[in-house]
Short mmCIF file of C-alpha atoms and ligand atoms in Angstrom, two decimals:
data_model
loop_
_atom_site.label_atom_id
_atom_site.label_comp_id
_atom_site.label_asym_id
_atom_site.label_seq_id
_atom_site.Cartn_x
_atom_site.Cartn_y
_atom_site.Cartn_z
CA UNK H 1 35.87 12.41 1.57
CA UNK H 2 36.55 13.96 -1.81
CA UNK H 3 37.46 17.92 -2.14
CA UNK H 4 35.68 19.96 -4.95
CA UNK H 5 36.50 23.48 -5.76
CA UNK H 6 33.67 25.39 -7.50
CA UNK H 7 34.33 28.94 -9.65
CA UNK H 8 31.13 30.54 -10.04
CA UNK H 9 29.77 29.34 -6.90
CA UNK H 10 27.37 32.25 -6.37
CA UNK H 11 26.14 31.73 -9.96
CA UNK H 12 22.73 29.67 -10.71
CA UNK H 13 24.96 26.64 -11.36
CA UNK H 14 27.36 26.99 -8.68
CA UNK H 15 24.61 27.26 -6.12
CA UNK H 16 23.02 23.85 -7.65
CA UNK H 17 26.49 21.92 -7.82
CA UNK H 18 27.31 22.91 -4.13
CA UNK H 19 24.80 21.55 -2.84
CA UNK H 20 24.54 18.16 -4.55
CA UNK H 21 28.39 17.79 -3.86
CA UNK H 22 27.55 18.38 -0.39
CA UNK H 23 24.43 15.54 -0.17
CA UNK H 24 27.23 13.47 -1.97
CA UNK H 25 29.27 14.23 0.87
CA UNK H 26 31.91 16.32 -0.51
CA UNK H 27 33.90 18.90 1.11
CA UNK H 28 33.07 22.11 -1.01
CA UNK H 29 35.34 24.90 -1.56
CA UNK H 30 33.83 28.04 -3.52
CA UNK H 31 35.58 30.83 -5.12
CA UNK H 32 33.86 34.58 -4.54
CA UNK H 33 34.33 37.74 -6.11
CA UNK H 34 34.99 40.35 -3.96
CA UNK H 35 32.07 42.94 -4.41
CA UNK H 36 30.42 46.41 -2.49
CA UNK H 37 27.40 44.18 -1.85
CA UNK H 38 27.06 40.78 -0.37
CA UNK H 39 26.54 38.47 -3.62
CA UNK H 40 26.21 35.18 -2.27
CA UNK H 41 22.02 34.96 -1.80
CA UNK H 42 21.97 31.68 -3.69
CA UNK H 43 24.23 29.53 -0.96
CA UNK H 44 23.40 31.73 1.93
CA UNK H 45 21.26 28.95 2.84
CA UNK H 46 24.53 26.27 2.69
CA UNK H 47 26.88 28.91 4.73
CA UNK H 48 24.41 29.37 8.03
CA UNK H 49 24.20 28.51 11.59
CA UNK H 50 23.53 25.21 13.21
CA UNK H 51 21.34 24.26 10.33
CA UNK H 52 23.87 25.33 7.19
CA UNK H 53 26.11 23.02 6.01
CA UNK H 54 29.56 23.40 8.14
CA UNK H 55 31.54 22.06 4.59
CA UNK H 56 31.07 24.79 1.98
CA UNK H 57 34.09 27.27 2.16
CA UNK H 58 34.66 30.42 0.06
CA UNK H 59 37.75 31.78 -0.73
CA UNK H 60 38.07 35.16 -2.26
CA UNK H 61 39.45 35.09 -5.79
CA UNK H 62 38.47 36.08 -9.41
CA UNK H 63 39.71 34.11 -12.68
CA UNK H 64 41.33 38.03 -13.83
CA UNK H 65 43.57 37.38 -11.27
CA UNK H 66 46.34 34.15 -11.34
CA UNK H 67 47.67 34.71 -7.91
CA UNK H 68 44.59 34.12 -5.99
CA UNK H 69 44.22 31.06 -8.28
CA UNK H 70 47.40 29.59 -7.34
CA UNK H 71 46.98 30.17 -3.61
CA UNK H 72 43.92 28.75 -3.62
CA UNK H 73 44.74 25.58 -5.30
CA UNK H 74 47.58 24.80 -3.13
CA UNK H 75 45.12 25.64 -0.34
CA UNK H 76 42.56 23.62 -1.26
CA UNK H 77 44.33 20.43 -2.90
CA UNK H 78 40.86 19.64 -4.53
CA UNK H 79 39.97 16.45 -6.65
CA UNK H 80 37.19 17.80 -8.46
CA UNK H 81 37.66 21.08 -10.39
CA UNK H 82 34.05 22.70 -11.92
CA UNK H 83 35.28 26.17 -13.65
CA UNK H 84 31.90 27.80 -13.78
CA UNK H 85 32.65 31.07 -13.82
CA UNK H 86 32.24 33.68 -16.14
CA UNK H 87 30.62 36.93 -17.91
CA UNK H 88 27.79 34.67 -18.75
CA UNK H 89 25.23 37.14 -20.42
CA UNK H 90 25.16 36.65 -24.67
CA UNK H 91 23.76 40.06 -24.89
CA UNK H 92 25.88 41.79 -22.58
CA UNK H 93 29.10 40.58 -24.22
CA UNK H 94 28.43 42.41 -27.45
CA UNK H 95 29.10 45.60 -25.01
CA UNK H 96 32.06 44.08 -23.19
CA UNK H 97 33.69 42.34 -25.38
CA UNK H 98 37.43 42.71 -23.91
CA UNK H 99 36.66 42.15 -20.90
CA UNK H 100 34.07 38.70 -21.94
CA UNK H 101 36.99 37.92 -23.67
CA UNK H 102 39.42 38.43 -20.02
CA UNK H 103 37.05 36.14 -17.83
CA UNK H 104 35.08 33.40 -20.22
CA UNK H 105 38.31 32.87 -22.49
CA UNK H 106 41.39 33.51 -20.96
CA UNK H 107 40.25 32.93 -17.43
CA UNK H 108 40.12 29.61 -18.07
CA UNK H 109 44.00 29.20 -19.50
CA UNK H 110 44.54 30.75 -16.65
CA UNK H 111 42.95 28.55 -14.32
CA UNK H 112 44.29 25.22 -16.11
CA UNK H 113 47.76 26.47 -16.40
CA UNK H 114 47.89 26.66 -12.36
CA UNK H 115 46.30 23.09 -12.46
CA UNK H 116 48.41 22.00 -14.45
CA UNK H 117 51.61 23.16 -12.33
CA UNK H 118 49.80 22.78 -8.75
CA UNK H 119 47.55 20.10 -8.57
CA UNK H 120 47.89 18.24 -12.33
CA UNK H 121 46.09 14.87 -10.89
CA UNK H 122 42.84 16.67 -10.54
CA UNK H 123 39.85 16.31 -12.28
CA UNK H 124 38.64 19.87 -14.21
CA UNK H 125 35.17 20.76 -15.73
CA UNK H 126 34.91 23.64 -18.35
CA UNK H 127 31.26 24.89 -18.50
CA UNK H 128 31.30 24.88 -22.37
CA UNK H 129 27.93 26.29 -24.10
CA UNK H 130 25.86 25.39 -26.79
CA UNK H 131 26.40 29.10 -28.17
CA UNK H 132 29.22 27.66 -29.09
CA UNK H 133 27.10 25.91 -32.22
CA UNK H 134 25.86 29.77 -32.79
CA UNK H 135 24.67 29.55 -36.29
CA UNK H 136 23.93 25.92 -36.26
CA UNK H 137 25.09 23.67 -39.64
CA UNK H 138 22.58 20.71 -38.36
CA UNK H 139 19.56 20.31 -36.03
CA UNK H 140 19.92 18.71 -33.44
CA UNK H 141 23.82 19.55 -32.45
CA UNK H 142 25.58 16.53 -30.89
CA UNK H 143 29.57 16.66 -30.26
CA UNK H 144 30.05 16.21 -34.16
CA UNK H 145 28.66 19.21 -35.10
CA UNK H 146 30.97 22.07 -35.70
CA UNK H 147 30.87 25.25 -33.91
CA UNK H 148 29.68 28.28 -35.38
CA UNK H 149 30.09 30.92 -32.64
CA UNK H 150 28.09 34.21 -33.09
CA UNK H 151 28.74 36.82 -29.68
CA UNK H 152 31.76 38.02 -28.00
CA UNK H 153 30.67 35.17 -25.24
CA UNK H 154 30.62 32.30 -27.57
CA UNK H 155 34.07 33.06 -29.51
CA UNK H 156 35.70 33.53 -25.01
CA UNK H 157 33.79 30.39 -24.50
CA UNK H 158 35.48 28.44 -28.14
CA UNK H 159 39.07 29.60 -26.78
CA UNK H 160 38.36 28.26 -23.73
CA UNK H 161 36.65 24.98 -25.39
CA UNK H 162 40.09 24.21 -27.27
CA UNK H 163 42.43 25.32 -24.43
CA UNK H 164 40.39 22.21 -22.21
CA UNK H 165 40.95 19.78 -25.10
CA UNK H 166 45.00 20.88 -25.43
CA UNK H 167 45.85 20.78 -21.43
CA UNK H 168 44.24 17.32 -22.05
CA UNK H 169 46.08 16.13 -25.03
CA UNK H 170 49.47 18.75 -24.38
CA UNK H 171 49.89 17.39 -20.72
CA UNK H 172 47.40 14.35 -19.87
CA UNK H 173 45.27 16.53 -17.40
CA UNK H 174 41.70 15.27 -16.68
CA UNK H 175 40.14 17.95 -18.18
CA UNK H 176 36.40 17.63 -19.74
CA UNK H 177 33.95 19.92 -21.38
CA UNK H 178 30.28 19.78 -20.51
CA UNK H 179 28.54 21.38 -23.56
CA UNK H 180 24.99 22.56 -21.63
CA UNK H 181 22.07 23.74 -23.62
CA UNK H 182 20.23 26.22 -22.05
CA UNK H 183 19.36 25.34 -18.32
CA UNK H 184 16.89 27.72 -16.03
CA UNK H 185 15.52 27.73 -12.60
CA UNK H 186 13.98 29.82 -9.83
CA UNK H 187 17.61 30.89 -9.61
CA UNK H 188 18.08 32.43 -12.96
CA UNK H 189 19.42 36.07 -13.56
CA UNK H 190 17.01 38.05 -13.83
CA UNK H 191 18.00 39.54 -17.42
CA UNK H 192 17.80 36.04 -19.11
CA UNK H 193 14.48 36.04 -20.94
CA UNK H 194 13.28 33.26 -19.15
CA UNK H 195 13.58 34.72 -15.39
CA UNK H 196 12.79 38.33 -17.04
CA UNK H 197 9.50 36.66 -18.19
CA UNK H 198 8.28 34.86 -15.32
CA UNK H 199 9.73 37.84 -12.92
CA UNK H 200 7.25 40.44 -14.82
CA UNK H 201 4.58 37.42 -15.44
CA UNK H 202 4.45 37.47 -11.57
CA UNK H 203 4.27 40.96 -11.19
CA UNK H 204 1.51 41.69 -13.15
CA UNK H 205 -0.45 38.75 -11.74
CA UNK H 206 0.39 40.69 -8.49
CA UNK H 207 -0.91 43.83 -9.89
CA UNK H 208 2.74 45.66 -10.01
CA UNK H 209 3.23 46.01 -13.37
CA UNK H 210 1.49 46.06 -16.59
CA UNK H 211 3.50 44.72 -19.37
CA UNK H 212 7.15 43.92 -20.32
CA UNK H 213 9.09 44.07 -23.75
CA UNK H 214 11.23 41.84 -25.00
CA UNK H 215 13.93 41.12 -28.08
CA UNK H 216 13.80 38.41 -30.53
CA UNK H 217 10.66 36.00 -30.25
CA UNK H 218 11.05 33.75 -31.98
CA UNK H 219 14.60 32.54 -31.25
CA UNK H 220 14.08 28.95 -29.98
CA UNK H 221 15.83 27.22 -27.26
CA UNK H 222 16.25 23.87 -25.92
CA UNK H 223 15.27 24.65 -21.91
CA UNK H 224 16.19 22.49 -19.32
CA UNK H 225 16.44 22.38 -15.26
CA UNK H 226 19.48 23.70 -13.96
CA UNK H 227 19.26 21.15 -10.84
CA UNK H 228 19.52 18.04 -13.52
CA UNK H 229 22.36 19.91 -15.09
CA UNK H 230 24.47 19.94 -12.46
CA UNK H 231 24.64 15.96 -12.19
CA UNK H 232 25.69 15.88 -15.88
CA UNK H 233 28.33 17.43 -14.82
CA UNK H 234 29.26 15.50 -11.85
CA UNK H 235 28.46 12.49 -13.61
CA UNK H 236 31.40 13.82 -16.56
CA UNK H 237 33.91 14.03 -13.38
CA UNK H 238 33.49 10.29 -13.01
CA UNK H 239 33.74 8.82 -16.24
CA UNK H 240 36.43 6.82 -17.29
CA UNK H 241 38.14 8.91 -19.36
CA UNK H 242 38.21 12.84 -20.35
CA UNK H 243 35.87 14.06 -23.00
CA UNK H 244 33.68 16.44 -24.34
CA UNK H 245 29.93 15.54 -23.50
CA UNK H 246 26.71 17.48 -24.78
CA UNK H 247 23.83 17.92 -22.20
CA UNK H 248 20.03 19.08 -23.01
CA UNK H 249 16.91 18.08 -22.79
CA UNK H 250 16.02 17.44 -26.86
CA UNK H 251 12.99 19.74 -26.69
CA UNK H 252 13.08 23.16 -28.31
CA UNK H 253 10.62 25.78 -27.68
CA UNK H 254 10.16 29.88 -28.98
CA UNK H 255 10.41 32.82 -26.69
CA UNK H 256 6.92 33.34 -27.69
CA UNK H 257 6.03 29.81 -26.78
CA UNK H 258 8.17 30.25 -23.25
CA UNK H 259 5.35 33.49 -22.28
CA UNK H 260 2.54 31.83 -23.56
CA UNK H 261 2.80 28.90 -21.23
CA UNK H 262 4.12 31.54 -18.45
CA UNK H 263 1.34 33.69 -18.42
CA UNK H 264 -1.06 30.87 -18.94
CA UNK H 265 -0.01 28.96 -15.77
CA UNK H 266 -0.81 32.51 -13.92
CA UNK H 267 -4.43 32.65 -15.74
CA UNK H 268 -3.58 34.96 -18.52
CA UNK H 269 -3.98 33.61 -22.39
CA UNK H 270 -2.31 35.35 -24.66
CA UNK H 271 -3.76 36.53 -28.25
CA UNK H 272 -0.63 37.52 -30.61
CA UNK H 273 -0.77 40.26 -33.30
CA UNK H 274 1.32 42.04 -35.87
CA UNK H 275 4.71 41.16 -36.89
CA UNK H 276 8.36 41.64 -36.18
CA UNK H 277 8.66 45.32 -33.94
CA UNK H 278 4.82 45.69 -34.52
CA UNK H 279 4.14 42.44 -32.65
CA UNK H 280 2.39 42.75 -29.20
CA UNK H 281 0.99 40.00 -26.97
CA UNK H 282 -2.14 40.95 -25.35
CA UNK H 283 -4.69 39.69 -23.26
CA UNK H 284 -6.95 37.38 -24.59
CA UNK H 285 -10.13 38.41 -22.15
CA UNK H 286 -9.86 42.08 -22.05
CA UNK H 287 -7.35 43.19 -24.88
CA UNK H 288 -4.78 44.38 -22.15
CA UNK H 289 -1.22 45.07 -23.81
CA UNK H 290 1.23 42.23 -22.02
CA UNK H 291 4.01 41.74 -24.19
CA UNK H 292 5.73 44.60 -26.52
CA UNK H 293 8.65 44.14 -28.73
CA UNK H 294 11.14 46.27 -28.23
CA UNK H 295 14.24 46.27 -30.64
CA UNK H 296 16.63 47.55 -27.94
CA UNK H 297 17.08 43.89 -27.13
CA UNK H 298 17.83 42.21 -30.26
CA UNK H 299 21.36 41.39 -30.50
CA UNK H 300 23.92 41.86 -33.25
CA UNK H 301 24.20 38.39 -34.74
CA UNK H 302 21.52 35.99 -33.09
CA UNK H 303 21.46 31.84 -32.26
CA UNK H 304 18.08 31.37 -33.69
CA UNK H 305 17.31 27.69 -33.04
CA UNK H 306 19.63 25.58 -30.24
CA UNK H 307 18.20 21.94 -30.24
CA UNK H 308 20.58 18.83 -28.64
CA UNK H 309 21.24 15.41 -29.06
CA UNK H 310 22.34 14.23 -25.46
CA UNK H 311 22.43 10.57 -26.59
CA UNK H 312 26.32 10.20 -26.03
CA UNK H 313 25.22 11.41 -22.69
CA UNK H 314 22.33 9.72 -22.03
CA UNK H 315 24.15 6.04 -22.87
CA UNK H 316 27.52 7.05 -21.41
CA UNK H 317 26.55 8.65 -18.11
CA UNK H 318 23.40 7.34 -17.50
CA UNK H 319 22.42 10.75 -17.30
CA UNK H 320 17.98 11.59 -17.56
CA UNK H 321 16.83 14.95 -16.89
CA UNK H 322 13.52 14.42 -14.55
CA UNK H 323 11.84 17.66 -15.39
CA UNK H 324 10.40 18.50 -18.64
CA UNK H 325 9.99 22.15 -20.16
CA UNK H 326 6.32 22.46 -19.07
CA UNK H 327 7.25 22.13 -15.57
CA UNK H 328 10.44 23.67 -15.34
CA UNK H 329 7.95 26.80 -16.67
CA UNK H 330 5.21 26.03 -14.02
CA UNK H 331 8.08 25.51 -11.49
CA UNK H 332 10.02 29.12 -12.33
CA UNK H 333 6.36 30.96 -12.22
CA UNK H 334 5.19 29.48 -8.97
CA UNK H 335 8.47 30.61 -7.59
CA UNK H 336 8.04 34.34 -8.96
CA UNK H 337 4.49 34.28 -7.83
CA UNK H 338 5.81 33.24 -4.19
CA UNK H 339 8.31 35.70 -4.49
CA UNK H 340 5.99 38.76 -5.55
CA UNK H 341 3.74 38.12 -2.59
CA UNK H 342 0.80 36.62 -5.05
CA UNK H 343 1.10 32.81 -3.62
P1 NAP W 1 25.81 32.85 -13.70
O1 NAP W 1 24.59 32.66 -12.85
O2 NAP W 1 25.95 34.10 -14.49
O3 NAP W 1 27.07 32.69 -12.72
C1 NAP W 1 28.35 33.09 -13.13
C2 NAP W 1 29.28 32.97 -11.95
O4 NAP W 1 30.59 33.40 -12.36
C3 NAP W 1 28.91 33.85 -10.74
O5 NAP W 1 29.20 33.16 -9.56
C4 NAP W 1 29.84 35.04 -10.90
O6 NAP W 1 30.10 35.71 -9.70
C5 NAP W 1 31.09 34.32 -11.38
N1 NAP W 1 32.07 35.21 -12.00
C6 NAP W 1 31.86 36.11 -12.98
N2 NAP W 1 33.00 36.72 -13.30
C7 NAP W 1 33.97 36.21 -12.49
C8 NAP W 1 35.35 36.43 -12.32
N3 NAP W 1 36.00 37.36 -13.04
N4 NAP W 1 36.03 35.69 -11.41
C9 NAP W 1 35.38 34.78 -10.64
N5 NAP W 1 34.06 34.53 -10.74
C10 NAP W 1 33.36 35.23 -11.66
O7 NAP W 1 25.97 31.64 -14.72
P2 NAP W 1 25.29 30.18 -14.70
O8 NAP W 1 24.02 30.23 -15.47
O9 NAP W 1 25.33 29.64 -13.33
O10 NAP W 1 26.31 29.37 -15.63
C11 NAP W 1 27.47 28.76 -15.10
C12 NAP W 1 28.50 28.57 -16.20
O11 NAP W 1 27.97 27.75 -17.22
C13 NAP W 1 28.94 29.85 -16.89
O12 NAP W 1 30.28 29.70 -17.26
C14 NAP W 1 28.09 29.90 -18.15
O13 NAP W 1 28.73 30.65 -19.15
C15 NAP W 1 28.00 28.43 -18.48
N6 NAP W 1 26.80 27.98 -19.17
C16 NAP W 1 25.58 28.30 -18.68
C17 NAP W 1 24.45 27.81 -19.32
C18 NAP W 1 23.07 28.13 -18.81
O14 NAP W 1 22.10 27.94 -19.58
N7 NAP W 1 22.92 28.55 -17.57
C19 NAP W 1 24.59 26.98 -20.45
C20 NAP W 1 25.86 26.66 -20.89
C21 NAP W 1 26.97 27.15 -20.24
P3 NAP W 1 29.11 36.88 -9.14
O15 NAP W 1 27.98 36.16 -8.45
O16 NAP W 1 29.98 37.64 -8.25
O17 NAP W 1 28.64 37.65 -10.35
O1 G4F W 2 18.10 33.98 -22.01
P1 G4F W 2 19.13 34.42 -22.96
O2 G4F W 2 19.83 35.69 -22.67
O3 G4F W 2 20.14 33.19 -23.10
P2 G4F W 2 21.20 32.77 -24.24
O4 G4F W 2 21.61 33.94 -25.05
O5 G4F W 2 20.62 31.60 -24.95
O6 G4F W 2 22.46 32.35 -23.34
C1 G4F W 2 22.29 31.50 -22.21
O7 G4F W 2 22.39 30.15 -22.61
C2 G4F W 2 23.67 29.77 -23.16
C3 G4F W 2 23.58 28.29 -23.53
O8 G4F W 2 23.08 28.16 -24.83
C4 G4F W 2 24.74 30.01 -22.12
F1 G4F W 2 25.94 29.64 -22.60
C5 G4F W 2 24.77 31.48 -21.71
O9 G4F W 2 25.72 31.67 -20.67
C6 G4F W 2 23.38 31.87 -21.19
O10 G4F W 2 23.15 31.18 -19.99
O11 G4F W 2 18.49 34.55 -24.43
C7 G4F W 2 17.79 33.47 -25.04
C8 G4F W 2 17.15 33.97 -26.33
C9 G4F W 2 18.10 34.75 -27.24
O12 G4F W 2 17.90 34.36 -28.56
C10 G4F W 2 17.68 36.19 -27.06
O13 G4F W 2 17.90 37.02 -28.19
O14 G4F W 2 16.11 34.89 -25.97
C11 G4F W 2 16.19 36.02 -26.81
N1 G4F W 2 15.57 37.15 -26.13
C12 G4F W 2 14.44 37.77 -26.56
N2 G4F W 2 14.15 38.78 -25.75
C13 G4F W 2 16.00 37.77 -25.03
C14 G4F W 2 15.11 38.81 -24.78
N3 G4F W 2 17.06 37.53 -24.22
C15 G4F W 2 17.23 38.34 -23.13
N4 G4F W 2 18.24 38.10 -22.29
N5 G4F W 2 16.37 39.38 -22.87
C16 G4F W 2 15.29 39.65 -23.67
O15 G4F W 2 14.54 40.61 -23.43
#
């Protein structure tokens, strides 16, 4: 039986990842934040009872802190190494930059350094980011294309890019980067704009709310399911060799075009007017206001268009993702409508 150690564990990724490692018959070790409130609702259902998994353990630690690394490496002796973790949020880093900077860059030298001196023959995954393209020199962005970060995020998530590649080259470590488009799911935090959209598109088909604002519309993204994501990057733990892979889905797709399928797949079509702060989304049968713009969510500098080229991926890994935008959409509304009480 092989030993993987997740960071991020409680994270949308880190829930998916456990529990394909544990179908794959791992034994799963987690790393969890200590917090006031219980924050592990997305592998509750892998820690309980007769019916829970008995092989995912958590261990307390936080990549600020290089002690709790350290003892939990020599702990855990894993194979597998997936460094999830981090201040994930684009938006959010613009206000906490330092501390972006503490977790998503240096938390990962920090992490690699004690691999490196406790457990050097393991195999380590660095959730790298296609914000690390930012203002994009070519469409689509395949491992060629140089990075252009644009947020406090992507410049902590460059750093810790190029610290994967030099443990690599400085000290042979298996050490690989998984560059991952945009990936979504019933699990999503609820202030990404595609959870925050089919959260409120739920609500209002429920009756609970009326509209919801948003930031930049027409950004475009290349949306995938988080649940194929995670066995890219299992699949990048068993190649060969190290390297530096790019993973999405090759489809691209506006904010605007993300709520007009949402709210469509809960029976509302959308009629758009106006332009830039002026635009509104309302609906199309009865002129109700759905969608407002409000400004207090545009960002700094903004990624307008992410598209990949996964082909190195595709031929390499054998990797497919099996669900497409449109359902990955229908999939993260039906789940909101569920979870509002309207299903
Ligand atoms: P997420 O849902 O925000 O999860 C982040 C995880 O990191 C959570 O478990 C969080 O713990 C943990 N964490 C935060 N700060 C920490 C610290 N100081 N020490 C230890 N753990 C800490 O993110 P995700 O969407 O699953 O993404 C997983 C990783 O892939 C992240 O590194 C993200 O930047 C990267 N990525 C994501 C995407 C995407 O589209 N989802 C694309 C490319 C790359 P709490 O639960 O306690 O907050
Ligand atoms: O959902 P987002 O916040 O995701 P973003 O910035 O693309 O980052 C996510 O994907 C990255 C991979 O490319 C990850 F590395 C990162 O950790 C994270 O998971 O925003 C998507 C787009 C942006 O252009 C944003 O400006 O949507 C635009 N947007 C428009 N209105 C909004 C909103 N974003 C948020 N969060 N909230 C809005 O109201």
């Amino acid at each position: 039986m092989k030993t993987a150690l997740i960071t991020g564990v409680t994270g949308q990724d880190g829930s998916y990842l456990a529990e394909l490692l544990l179908d794959k018959g791992y034994a799963v070790h987690g790393v969890v934040r200590r917090s006031s409130t219980f924050n592990r609702g997305r592998i509750d259902h892998l820690r309980k009872g007769s019916g829970g998994d008995p092989y995912l353990h958590l261990h307390y630690g936080d990549l600020g802190d290089t002690e709790s690394l350290t003892t939990i490496l020599a702990e855990v002796q894993p194979d597998e190494i997936y460094n999830l973790a981090a201040q994930s949020h684009v938006g959010i880093s613009f206000t906490m930059p330092t501390y972006t900077g503490e977790v998503s860059g240096l938390g990962t030298v920090r992490l690699l350094e004690a691999v490196r001196q406790i457990v050097p023959q393991a195999r380590f995954y660095q959730a790298s980011s296609s914000e690390l393209f930012g203002q994009a020199l070519e469409v689509p962005q395949n491992e060629q294309t140089p990075f252009h970060p644009r947020s406090p995020y992507a410049v902590a998530k460059l750093y810790s890019f190029w610290a994967t590649v030099n443990f690599r080259e400085a000290y042979g470590l298996y050490a690989s980067n998984g560059i991952l488009f945009n990936h979504e799911s019933p699990r999503r935090g609820e202030n990404f704009v595609t959870r925050k959209i089919t959260r409120a598109v739920a609500e209002i088909a429920a009756g609970q709310r009326d509209w919801l604002s948003l930031g930049n519309l027409e950004a475009r993204r290349d949306w995938g399911f988080a649940g194929d994501f995670v066995d890219a990057m299992w699949r990048i733990l068993q190649a060969d060799d190290p390297d530096d892979w790019v993973v999405g889905i090759g489809e691209e797709h506006s904010v605007r075009e993300f709520c007009d399928l949402a709210f469509a797949h809960a029976g509302i079509e959308l009629e758009w007017t106006g332009t830039g702060t002026e635009e509104v989304g309302r609906d199309r049968a009865n002129g109700t206001t759905r969608v407002l713009v409000n400004p207090r969510y545009f960002r700094p500098a903004e990624v307008d268009r992410l598209l990949s080229d996964a082909s190195k991926a595709r031929q390499g890994l054998g990797w497919e993702p099996k669900v497409g935008f449109e359902e990955l959409v229908r999939m993260m509304v039906d789940a909101d409508l569920e979870a509002v009480g309207a299903k």
